[in-house]
C-alpha cells in the first residue's frame, strides 16, 4: 500500500499520494511521474526543484487536470481539502473528476490558479490586458463587466503595474516583459485562489524582474494567505520563497523537507550535486564549476534500481543498480529515497 505524504494534517490543503502519470506513445510509454507523494498546507509554499524532464511540471498539470495529450494519471490520489463555512472540511478526489467536469472547472476557477513561464504564450495578443483580466474575473459568475473592470484596475495596482487606469487598455505587445508577468499574476490571483501554482515564473525574465516577481509573490501570499506551489530548476528561487522543497529526478521525489534543513544538510547525492553546482557557480573560478556527471537518461530508457545510479558518486554495485530505493523518513518532516539511508533506518 502507498505510504501517505508527510504530515497530512488539519491544515493540509492538497495531498498527493503515489501519483503516477504516463504518456503512451508509438515508441513506448513514458512514465513521467512515478509514485510522487507530497502535501501542501494552507499558507505554505512548496518548491519543486529538478532538471527538465524530471516530472515537476507534469505533476502540477495532473493536479489541475490539464495534462497535454496523451498524458494520463495511471495511479494515485490527489485529494483537495475544501474548508466549508461551518469549519468542516470536504475532501474532493481530483483523480476521479473529468478534465472538463463542472466540479473540476469550478476548482480551476475558484480554488487553484496557474502562472506560466512565458506570459506571451499565456496571454492573448489580440485582446487588451484589461479584457483578459475582466473575462477571468467574470468566470467567477458574480460580477458585472463594470465591477470586474474596477476590480481589474485594483488587481493591476496590487501587483505593481503603474498607472493601471491607462494600462488596462494596453495590448500585451505594448508592455515590457516584467509588466506582462505582473499582468499574468494579476489574472491568476483575481479570484483569490487558495493555491497558486507558479511554473518557472522567473525563467523568462532578467534578474532584476526575477527579484521583483519573488517579492511580489511573497507579499501576495502574506496578504491573501494563499498556498504556493513553485516549480523551478533554480535553487536560489526556492531558497528565497519556499518553506519546504521537493527535489525531483526522473519522475520521483528523491528528497523532501524544510528548505533550511535541505540547503544546510542535503542527504540525497543528487541534491548534494545540485547544491555543489550552485555553490561553484557563485565562486569566481570558472575552472572549478562543479557539475553532476552524465546526463538524465532518455525517457524511454528503462533504468533498473535507483534511477540516479548511472550518475551517482556513492553508487553501490549490486544494490543501487538492482533494487529501487524506498522512501526513508529521516525526521517527521523529512524524507529521502536512497539506499544509503534505507540500510540505516
Ligand atoms: Fe546513489 Fe545508490 Fe543512493 Fe541511488 S540509491 S542515490 S545510486 S547511493
mmCIF file of C-alpha atoms and ligand atoms in Angstrom:
data_model
loop_
_atom_site.group_PDB
_atom_site.id
_atom_site.type_symbol
_atom_site.label_atom_id
_atom_site.label_comp_id
_atom_site.label_asym_id
_atom_site.label_seq_id
_atom_site.Cartn_x
_atom_site.Cartn_y
_atom_site.Cartn_z
ATOM 1 C CA UNK A 1 0.000 0.000 0.000
ATOM 2 C CA UNK A 2 1.247 3.531 -0.804
ATOM 3 C CA UNK A 3 2.655 5.487 2.117
ATOM 4 C CA UNK A 4 0.769 8.750 2.690
ATOM 5 C CA UNK A 5 2.627 12.017 2.127
ATOM 6 C CA UNK A 6 4.409 13.610 5.038
ATOM 7 C CA UNK A 7 2.333 15.028 7.826
ATOM 8 C CA UNK A 8 -1.039 15.435 6.181
ATOM 9 C CA UNK A 9 -2.983 17.167 8.959
ATOM 10 C CA UNK A 10 -5.869 19.561 9.609
ATOM 11 C CA UNK A 11 -4.069 22.372 7.774
ATOM 12 C CA UNK A 12 -3.486 20.292 4.630
ATOM 13 C CA UNK A 13 -4.862 21.916 1.501
ATOM 14 C CA UNK A 14 -3.932 19.254 -1.006
ATOM 15 C CA UNK A 15 -2.476 15.819 -0.545
ATOM 16 C CA UNK A 16 -0.880 13.936 -3.426
ATOM 17 C CA UNK A 17 -0.228 10.246 -2.803
ATOM 18 C CA UNK A 18 1.613 7.764 -5.028
ATOM 19 C CA UNK A 19 0.835 9.730 -8.186
ATOM 20 C CA UNK A 20 1.802 8.108 -11.478
ATOM 21 C CA UNK A 21 1.456 9.884 -14.837
ATOM 22 C CA UNK A 22 2.272 8.280 -18.152
ATOM 23 C CA UNK A 23 2.317 9.229 -21.815
ATOM 24 C CA UNK A 24 1.602 6.299 -24.137
ATOM 25 C CA UNK A 25 3.334 6.918 -27.472
ATOM 26 C CA UNK A 26 4.038 4.839 -30.580
ATOM 27 C CA UNK A 27 7.612 4.300 -29.394
ATOM 28 C CA UNK A 28 6.542 3.169 -25.924
ATOM 29 C CA UNK A 29 5.178 4.515 -22.647
ATOM 30 C CA UNK A 30 6.916 7.451 -20.994
ATOM 31 C CA UNK A 31 6.496 7.221 -17.219
ATOM 32 C CA UNK A 32 6.777 10.931 -16.488
ATOM 33 C CA UNK A 33 5.770 10.804 -12.818
ATOM 34 C CA UNK A 34 6.420 7.690 -10.717
ATOM 35 C CA UNK A 35 4.892 7.440 -7.286
ATOM 36 C CA UNK A 36 5.107 11.063 -6.193
ATOM 37 C CA UNK A 37 3.699 11.944 -2.755
ATOM 38 C CA UNK A 38 3.564 15.335 -1.054
ATOM 39 C CA UNK A 39 1.182 17.603 0.818
ATOM 40 C CA UNK A 40 0.792 21.378 0.760
ATOM 41 C CA UNK A 41 -0.539 23.121 3.839
ATOM 42 C CA UNK A 42 -2.623 26.281 3.973
ATOM 43 C CA UNK A 43 -0.426 29.368 3.632
ATOM 44 C CA UNK A 44 2.664 27.298 2.817
ATOM 45 C CA UNK A 45 4.999 27.480 -0.173
ATOM 46 C CA UNK A 46 6.341 24.198 -1.501
ATOM 47 C CA UNK A 47 9.103 24.397 -4.092
ATOM 48 C CA UNK A 48 9.571 21.554 -6.565
ATOM 49 C CA UNK A 49 13.085 21.561 -7.995
ATOM 50 C CA UNK A 50 14.577 19.459 -10.758
ATOM 51 C CA UNK A 51 16.080 19.391 -14.225
ATOM 52 C CA UNK A 52 13.978 19.496 -17.403
ATOM 53 C CA UNK A 53 12.032 16.268 -17.800
ATOM 54 C CA UNK A 54 12.082 15.463 -14.060
ATOM 55 C CA UNK A 55 8.268 15.472 -13.932
ATOM 56 C CA UNK A 56 7.813 18.655 -11.889
ATOM 57 C CA UNK A 57 5.513 20.467 -14.349
ATOM 58 C CA UNK A 58 3.636 17.276 -15.242
ATOM 59 C CA UNK A 59 2.825 16.767 -11.535
ATOM 60 C CA UNK A 60 1.186 20.196 -11.349
ATOM 61 C CA UNK A 61 -0.639 19.670 -14.652
ATOM 62 C CA UNK A 62 -2.077 16.473 -13.170
ATOM 63 C CA UNK A 63 -3.294 18.432 -10.128
ATOM 64 C CA UNK A 64 -5.048 20.909 -12.412
ATOM 65 C CA UNK A 65 -6.207 18.118 -14.773
ATOM 66 C CA UNK A 66 -4.660 19.904 -17.736
ATOM 67 C CA UNK A 67 -2.228 17.194 -18.843
ATOM 68 C CA UNK A 68 -1.309 17.521 -22.507
ATOM 69 C CA UNK A 69 -2.499 14.592 -24.620
ATOM 70 C CA UNK A 70 -1.912 11.665 -24.474
ATOM 71 C CA UNK A 71 -0.916 12.088 -20.808
ATOM 72 C CA UNK A 72 -2.996 10.293 -18.205
ATOM 73 C CA UNK A 73 -2.981 9.645 -14.478
ATOM 74 C CA UNK A 74 -2.433 5.909 -14.264
ATOM 75 C CA UNK A 75 -2.433 5.569 -10.489
ATOM 76 C CA UNK A 76 -2.570 7.521 -7.257
ATOM 77 C CA UNK A 77 -4.632 10.069 -5.429
ATOM 78 C CA UNK A 78 -4.901 13.875 -5.363
ATOM 79 C CA UNK A 79 -7.147 14.961 -2.508
ATOM 80 C CA UNK A 80 -8.273 18.572 -2.388
ATOM 81 C CA UNK A 81 -9.453 19.794 1.028
ATOM 82 C CA UNK A 82 -12.072 22.492 0.949
ATOM 83 C CA UNK A 83 -12.937 24.301 4.170
ATOM 84 C CA UNK A 84 -16.680 24.906 4.426
ATOM 85 C CA UNK A 85 -18.256 27.976 6.115
ATOM 86 C CA UNK A 86 -19.120 25.896 9.215
ATOM 87 C CA UNK A 87 -15.433 24.884 9.591
ATOM 88 C CA UNK A 88 -15.905 21.336 8.316
ATOM 89 C CA UNK A 89 -13.509 20.072 5.649
ATOM 90 C CA UNK A 90 -14.760 18.444 2.450
ATOM 91 C CA UNK A 91 -12.262 16.286 0.552
ATOM 92 C CA UNK A 92 -12.536 16.004 -3.226
ATOM 93 C CA UNK A 93 -10.646 13.270 -5.080
ATOM 94 C CA UNK A 94 -9.370 15.107 -8.143
ATOM 95 C CA UNK A 95 -8.320 11.944 -9.956
ATOM 96 C CA UNK A 96 -11.966 10.869 -10.073
ATOM 97 C CA UNK A 97 -13.152 14.063 -11.783
ATOM 98 C CA UNK A 98 -13.338 14.505 -15.546
ATOM 99 C CA UNK A 99 -10.874 17.024 -17.015
ATOM 100 C CA UNK A 100 -13.775 19.186 -18.175
ATOM 101 C CA UNK A 101 -16.319 18.327 -15.489
ATOM 102 C CA UNK A 102 -18.185 21.204 -13.834
ATOM 103 C CA UNK A 103 -16.553 20.329 -10.483
ATOM 104 C CA UNK A 104 -13.051 20.462 -11.986
ATOM 105 C CA UNK A 105 -13.852 23.712 -13.800
ATOM 106 C CA UNK A 106 -15.071 25.191 -10.505
ATOM 107 C CA UNK A 107 -11.865 24.120 -8.749
ATOM 108 C CA UNK A 108 -9.755 25.721 -11.506
ATOM 109 C CA UNK A 109 -11.856 28.904 -11.422
ATOM 110 C CA UNK A 110 -12.075 29.452 -7.685
ATOM 111 C CA UNK A 111 -9.513 27.376 -5.817
ATOM 112 C CA UNK A 112 -6.367 26.860 -7.947
ATOM 113 C CA UNK A 113 -4.627 29.153 -10.370
ATOM 114 C CA UNK A 114 -1.608 28.824 -12.639
ATOM 115 C CA UNK A 115 1.137 31.272 -13.555
ATOM 116 C CA UNK A 116 3.036 30.056 -16.582
ATOM 117 C CA UNK A 117 6.646 30.569 -17.545
ATOM 118 C CA UNK A 118 6.075 32.646 -20.645
ATOM 119 C CA UNK A 119 3.392 35.356 -20.460
ATOM 120 C CA UNK A 120 3.350 35.759 -24.247
ATOM 121 C CA UNK A 121 2.019 32.232 -24.639
ATOM 122 C CA UNK A 122 -0.447 32.565 -21.761
ATOM 123 C CA UNK A 123 -1.889 35.967 -22.731
ATOM 124 C CA UNK A 124 -3.822 36.700 -25.909
ATOM 125 C CA UNK A 125 -2.107 39.160 -28.278
ATOM 126 C CA UNK A 126 -5.443 40.306 -29.775
ATOM 127 C CA UNK A 127 -7.230 41.290 -26.559
ATOM 128 C CA UNK A 128 -6.289 44.036 -24.149
ATOM 129 C CA UNK A 129 -4.818 43.063 -20.791
ATOM 130 C CA UNK A 130 -7.895 44.527 -19.115
ATOM 131 C CA UNK A 131 -10.321 42.445 -21.161
ATOM 132 C CA UNK A 132 -8.430 39.288 -20.320
ATOM 133 C CA UNK A 133 -8.453 40.005 -16.586
ATOM 134 C CA UNK A 134 -12.137 41.045 -16.734
ATOM 135 C CA UNK A 135 -13.142 37.837 -18.520
ATOM 136 C CA UNK A 136 -11.272 35.758 -15.995
ATOM 137 C CA UNK A 137 -12.944 37.598 -13.092
ATOM 138 C CA UNK A 138 -16.376 37.149 -14.648
ATOM 139 C CA UNK A 139 -15.875 33.390 -14.823
ATOM 140 C CA UNK A 140 -16.455 33.573 -11.067
ATOM 141 C CA UNK A 141 -20.064 34.394 -12.046
ATOM 142 C CA UNK A 142 -20.974 37.241 -9.690
ATOM 143 C CA UNK A 143 -19.587 40.440 -11.265
ATOM 144 C CA UNK A 144 -20.923 42.842 -13.857
ATOM 145 C CA UNK A 145 -18.496 43.955 -16.534
ATOM 146 C CA UNK A 146 -18.156 47.407 -14.898
ATOM 147 C CA UNK A 147 -17.445 45.880 -11.479
ATOM 148 C CA UNK A 148 -14.913 43.490 -12.984
ATOM 149 C CA UNK A 149 -13.137 46.373 -14.737
ATOM 150 C CA UNK A 150 -12.777 48.275 -11.449
ATOM 151 C CA UNK A 151 -11.517 45.115 -9.749
ATOM 152 C CA UNK A 152 -9.054 44.537 -12.634
ATOM 153 C CA UNK A 153 -7.617 48.022 -12.091
ATOM 154 C CA UNK A 154 -7.240 47.259 -8.363
ATOM 155 C CA UNK A 155 -5.533 43.973 -9.135
ATOM 156 C CA UNK A 156 -3.126 45.595 -11.585
ATOM 157 C CA UNK A 157 -2.259 48.172 -8.947
ATOM 158 C CA UNK A 158 -1.755 45.447 -6.302
ATOM 159 C CA UNK A 159 0.824 43.673 -8.475
ATOM 160 C CA UNK A 160 2.730 46.918 -9.023
ATOM 161 C CA UNK A 161 1.638 47.919 -12.540
ATOM 162 C CA UNK A 162 1.941 51.718 -12.584
ATOM 163 C CA UNK A 163 -0.918 53.803 -13.952
ATOM 164 C CA UNK A 164 -3.327 50.849 -14.215
ATOM 165 C CA UNK A 165 -6.270 53.056 -15.312
ATOM 166 C CA UNK A 166 -4.380 53.620 -18.561
ATOM 167 C CA UNK A 167 -2.552 50.300 -18.903
ATOM 168 C CA UNK A 168 -5.776 48.308 -18.599
ATOM 169 C CA UNK A 169 -6.445 49.120 -22.267
ATOM 170 C CA UNK A 170 -2.959 48.132 -23.436
ATOM 171 C CA UNK A 171 -2.211 45.045 -25.532
ATOM 172 C CA UNK A 172 0.459 42.576 -24.416
ATOM 173 C CA UNK A 173 2.950 43.760 -27.054
ATOM 174 C CA UNK A 174 2.738 47.268 -25.561
ATOM 175 C CA UNK A 175 4.008 46.063 -22.149
ATOM 176 C CA UNK A 176 7.532 45.163 -21.053
ATOM 177 C CA UNK A 177 8.364 41.539 -20.074
ATOM 178 C CA UNK A 178 8.129 42.393 -16.372
ATOM 179 C CA UNK A 179 4.769 44.126 -16.808
ATOM 180 C CA UNK A 180 3.389 41.155 -18.759
ATOM 181 C CA UNK A 181 4.496 38.842 -15.951
ATOM 182 C CA UNK A 182 2.703 41.077 -13.451
ATOM 183 C CA UNK A 183 -0.422 41.167 -15.623
ATOM 184 C CA UNK A 184 -0.452 37.375 -15.705
ATOM 185 C CA UNK A 185 -0.089 37.263 -11.908
ATOM 186 C CA UNK A 186 -2.970 39.777 -11.584
ATOM 187 C CA UNK A 187 -5.110 37.481 -13.714
ATOM 188 C CA UNK A 188 -4.116 34.416 -11.669
ATOM 189 C CA UNK A 189 -4.933 35.941 -8.267
ATOM 190 C CA UNK A 190 -8.164 37.668 -9.378
ATOM 191 C CA UNK A 191 -10.455 35.112 -7.792
ATOM 192 C CA UNK A 192 -8.295 34.800 -4.657
ATOM 193 C CA UNK A 193 -7.206 31.191 -5.256
ATOM 194 C CA UNK A 194 -6.277 29.047 -2.280
ATOM 195 C CA UNK A 195 -3.394 27.542 -4.264
ATOM 196 C CA UNK A 196 -1.258 29.424 -6.759
ATOM 197 C CA UNK A 197 0.857 27.183 -8.968
ATOM 198 C CA UNK A 198 3.793 29.116 -10.382
ATOM 199 C CA UNK A 199 5.577 27.123 -13.112
ATOM 200 C CA UNK A 200 9.037 28.621 -13.705
ATOM 201 C CA UNK A 201 7.644 32.149 -13.133
ATOM 202 C CA UNK A 202 11.064 33.788 -13.298
ATOM 203 C CA UNK A 203 12.775 31.848 -16.099
ATOM 204 C CA UNK A 204 11.872 34.198 -18.933
ATOM 205 C CA UNK A 205 12.780 37.429 -17.105
ATOM 206 C CA UNK A 206 16.059 39.091 -16.180
ATOM 207 C CA UNK A 207 17.447 39.017 -12.626
ATOM 208 C CA UNK A 208 16.020 42.406 -11.627
ATOM 209 C CA UNK A 209 12.489 41.407 -12.654
ATOM 210 C CA UNK A 210 13.085 37.990 -11.091
ATOM 211 C CA UNK A 211 13.698 39.624 -7.706
ATOM 212 C CA UNK A 212 10.572 41.776 -8.162
ATOM 213 C CA UNK A 213 8.403 38.751 -9.033
ATOM 214 C CA UNK A 214 9.669 36.848 -5.978
ATOM 215 C CA UNK A 215 8.964 39.826 -3.699
ATOM 216 C CA UNK A 216 5.524 40.192 -5.260
ATOM 217 C CA UNK A 217 4.647 36.536 -4.696
ATOM 218 C CA UNK A 218 5.827 36.803 -1.071
ATOM 219 C CA UNK A 219 3.716 39.861 -0.371
ATOM 220 C CA UNK A 220 0.662 38.390 -2.124
ATOM 221 C CA UNK A 221 0.974 35.246 -0.065
ATOM 222 C CA UNK A 222 1.047 37.310 3.134
ATOM 223 C CA UNK A 223 -1.935 39.429 2.154
ATOM 224 C CA UNK A 224 -4.084 36.697 0.577
ATOM 225 C CA UNK A 225 -2.933 33.828 2.841
ATOM 226 C CA UNK A 226 -2.761 31.535 -0.156
ATOM 227 C CA UNK A 227 -0.567 28.479 -0.612
ATOM 228 C CA UNK A 228 2.005 28.450 -3.407
ATOM 229 C CA UNK A 229 3.480 25.578 -5.357
ATOM 230 C CA UNK A 230 6.538 26.934 -7.137
ATOM 231 C CA UNK A 231 8.160 24.826 -9.825
ATOM 232 C CA UNK A 232 11.665 25.748 -10.844
ATOM 233 C CA UNK A 233 15.099 24.471 -11.787
ATOM 234 C CA UNK A 234 16.573 27.377 -9.783
ATOM 235 C CA UNK A 235 17.529 26.522 -6.197
ATOM 236 C CA UNK A 236 18.044 30.229 -5.476
ATOM 237 C CA UNK A 237 14.359 30.914 -6.147
ATOM 238 C CA UNK A 238 13.130 28.186 -3.797
ATOM 239 C CA UNK A 239 15.657 29.182 -1.149
ATOM 240 C CA UNK A 240 14.092 32.652 -1.076
ATOM 241 C CA UNK A 241 10.445 31.758 -1.437
ATOM 242 C CA UNK A 242 9.708 28.228 -0.229
ATOM 243 C CA UNK A 243 9.125 26.749 3.222
ATOM 244 C CA UNK A 244 9.776 23.205 2.006
ATOM 245 C CA UNK A 245 11.499 21.694 -1.033
ATOM 246 C CA UNK A 246 10.780 18.555 -3.022
ATOM 247 C CA UNK A 247 13.712 17.570 -5.247
ATOM 248 C CA UNK A 248 12.636 15.575 -8.300
ATOM 249 C CA UNK A 249 14.704 13.306 -10.504
ATOM 250 C CA UNK A 250 13.307 11.268 -13.381
ATOM 251 C CA UNK A 251 9.713 11.362 -12.187
ATOM 252 C CA UNK A 252 10.393 10.702 -8.493
ATOM 253 C CA UNK A 253 10.779 12.892 -5.435
ATOM 254 C CA UNK A 254 14.226 11.908 -4.185
ATOM 255 C CA UNK A 255 14.349 14.301 -1.234
ATOM 256 C CA UNK A 256 11.692 16.303 0.610
ATOM 257 C CA UNK A 257 11.906 18.511 3.657
ATOM 258 C CA UNK A 258 12.156 22.015 5.147
ATOM 259 C CA UNK A 259 14.136 24.377 2.945
ATOM 260 C CA UNK A 260 16.696 25.303 5.602
ATOM 261 C CA UNK A 261 17.440 21.683 6.516
ATOM 262 C CA UNK A 262 17.939 20.599 2.915
ATOM 263 C CA UNK A 263 20.104 23.556 1.949
ATOM 264 C CA UNK A 264 22.237 23.148 5.077
ATOM 265 C CA UNK A 265 22.460 19.368 5.053
ATOM 266 C CA UNK A 266 21.356 17.771 1.750
ATOM 267 C CA UNK A 267 21.199 13.983 2.048
ATOM 268 C CA UNK A 268 20.489 12.630 -1.420
ATOM 269 C CA UNK A 269 23.558 12.509 -3.701
ATOM 270 C CA UNK A 270 21.559 14.274 -6.451
ATOM 271 C CA UNK A 271 20.576 17.154 -4.126
ATOM 272 C CA UNK A 272 24.187 17.371 -2.961
ATOM 273 C CA UNK A 273 25.305 17.636 -6.610
ATOM 274 C CA UNK A 274 22.739 20.337 -7.365
ATOM 275 C CA UNK A 275 23.892 22.397 -4.403
ATOM 276 C CA UNK A 276 27.569 21.930 -5.261
ATOM 277 C CA UNK A 277 26.926 23.245 -8.777
ATOM 278 C CA UNK A 278 25.162 26.343 -7.414
ATOM 279 C CA UNK A 279 27.957 26.946 -4.891
ATOM 280 C CA UNK A 280 30.658 26.668 -7.557
ATOM 281 C CA UNK A 281 28.780 28.989 -9.919
ATOM 282 C CA UNK A 282 28.860 31.589 -7.172
ATOM 283 C CA UNK A 283 32.646 31.411 -6.990
ATOM 284 C CA UNK A 284 34.703 33.427 -9.418
ATOM 285 C CA UNK A 285 36.869 30.481 -10.501
ATOM 286 C CA UNK A 286 35.317 29.387 -13.788
ATOM 287 C CA UNK A 287 37.566 26.319 -13.985
ATOM 288 C CA UNK A 288 36.099 24.854 -10.802
ATOM 289 C CA UNK A 289 32.417 24.797 -11.802
ATOM 290 C CA UNK A 290 31.027 21.557 -10.338
ATOM 291 C CA UNK A 291 28.582 19.602 -12.434
ATOM 292 C CA UNK A 292 26.745 16.336 -11.959
ATOM 293 C CA UNK A 293 28.451 13.825 -14.274
ATOM 294 C CA UNK A 294 26.454 12.210 -17.088
ATOM 295 C CA UNK A 295 23.047 13.154 -18.401
ATOM 296 C CA UNK A 296 19.461 12.364 -17.475
ATOM 297 C CA UNK A 297 18.626 9.057 -19.242
ATOM 298 C CA UNK A 298 16.303 9.197 -22.256
ATOM 299 C CA UNK A 299 12.621 9.000 -21.194
ATOM 300 C CA UNK A 300 12.179 5.613 -22.933
ATOM 301 C CA UNK A 301 15.248 4.118 -21.302
ATOM 302 C CA UNK A 302 14.499 1.654 -18.512
ATOM 303 C CA UNK A 303 16.954 2.177 -15.646
ATOM 304 C CA UNK A 304 16.897 -0.707 -13.144
ATOM 305 C CA UNK A 305 17.262 0.070 -9.449
ATOM 306 C CA UNK A 306 17.823 3.694 -8.470
ATOM 307 C CA UNK A 307 17.227 5.985 -11.479
ATOM 308 C CA UNK A 308 20.191 8.148 -10.425
ATOM 309 C CA UNK A 309 22.695 5.274 -10.198
ATOM 310 C CA UNK A 310 24.437 5.853 -13.597
ATOM 311 C CA UNK A 311 25.436 9.334 -12.360
ATOM 312 C CA UNK A 312 25.893 8.759 -8.641
ATOM 313 C CA UNK A 313 29.297 9.005 -6.965
ATOM 314 C CA UNK A 314 28.021 6.959 -3.995
ATOM 315 C CA UNK A 315 26.720 4.123 -6.228
ATOM 316 C CA UNK A 316 26.786 0.702 -4.545
ATOM 317 C CA UNK A 317 27.165 -2.064 -7.180
ATOM 318 C CA UNK A 318 24.732 -4.924 -6.827
ATOM 319 C CA UNK A 319 22.344 -2.814 -4.769
ATOM 320 C CA UNK A 320 21.712 0.548 -6.435
ATOM 321 C CA UNK A 321 21.591 -0.955 -9.956
ATOM 322 C CA UNK A 322 19.212 -3.725 -8.911
ATOM 323 C CA UNK A 323 16.779 -2.515 -6.281
ATOM 324 C CA UNK A 324 14.763 0.702 -6.398
ATOM 325 C CA UNK A 325 15.165 2.530 -3.061
ATOM 326 C CA UNK A 326 12.070 3.170 -0.957
ATOM 327 C CA UNK A 327 11.320 6.451 0.762
ATOM 328 C CA UNK A 328 13.067 6.674 4.137
ATOM 329 C CA UNK A 329 11.806 9.052 6.785
ATOM 330 C CA UNK A 330 14.725 10.878 8.395
ATOM 331 C CA UNK A 331 12.635 13.167 10.614
ATOM 332 C CA UNK A 332 8.897 13.847 10.992
ATOM 333 C CA UNK A 333 9.039 16.363 8.133
ATOM 334 C CA UNK A 334 11.904 14.976 6.082
ATOM 335 C CA UNK A 335 12.413 12.027 3.753
ATOM 336 C CA UNK A 336 14.882 10.749 1.192
ATOM 337 C CA UNK A 337 14.856 7.983 -1.410
ATOM 338 C CA UNK A 338 18.326 6.413 -1.319
ATOM 339 C CA UNK A 339 19.793 3.061 -0.221
ATOM 340 C CA UNK A 340 22.406 4.766 1.962
ATOM 341 C CA UNK A 341 19.703 5.779 4.433
ATOM 342 C CA UNK A 342 17.452 2.795 3.894
ATOM 343 C CA UNK A 343 20.083 0.464 5.280
ATOM 344 C CA UNK A 344 20.436 2.696 8.341
ATOM 345 C CA UNK A 345 16.687 3.070 9.005
HETATM 346 FE FE1 LIG B 1 23.259 6.842 -5.296
HETATM 347 FE FE2 LIG B 1 22.520 4.385 -4.658
HETATM 348 FE FE3 LIG B 1 21.515 6.449 -3.338
HETATM 349 FE FE4 LIG B 1 20.807 5.988 -5.844
HETATM 350 S S1 LIG B 1 20.390 4.688 -4.095
HETATM 351 S S2 LIG B 1 21.340 7.930 -4.977
HETATM 352 S S3 LIG B 1 22.715 5.226 -6.707
HETATM 353 S S4 LIG B 1 23.646 5.800 -3.362
#
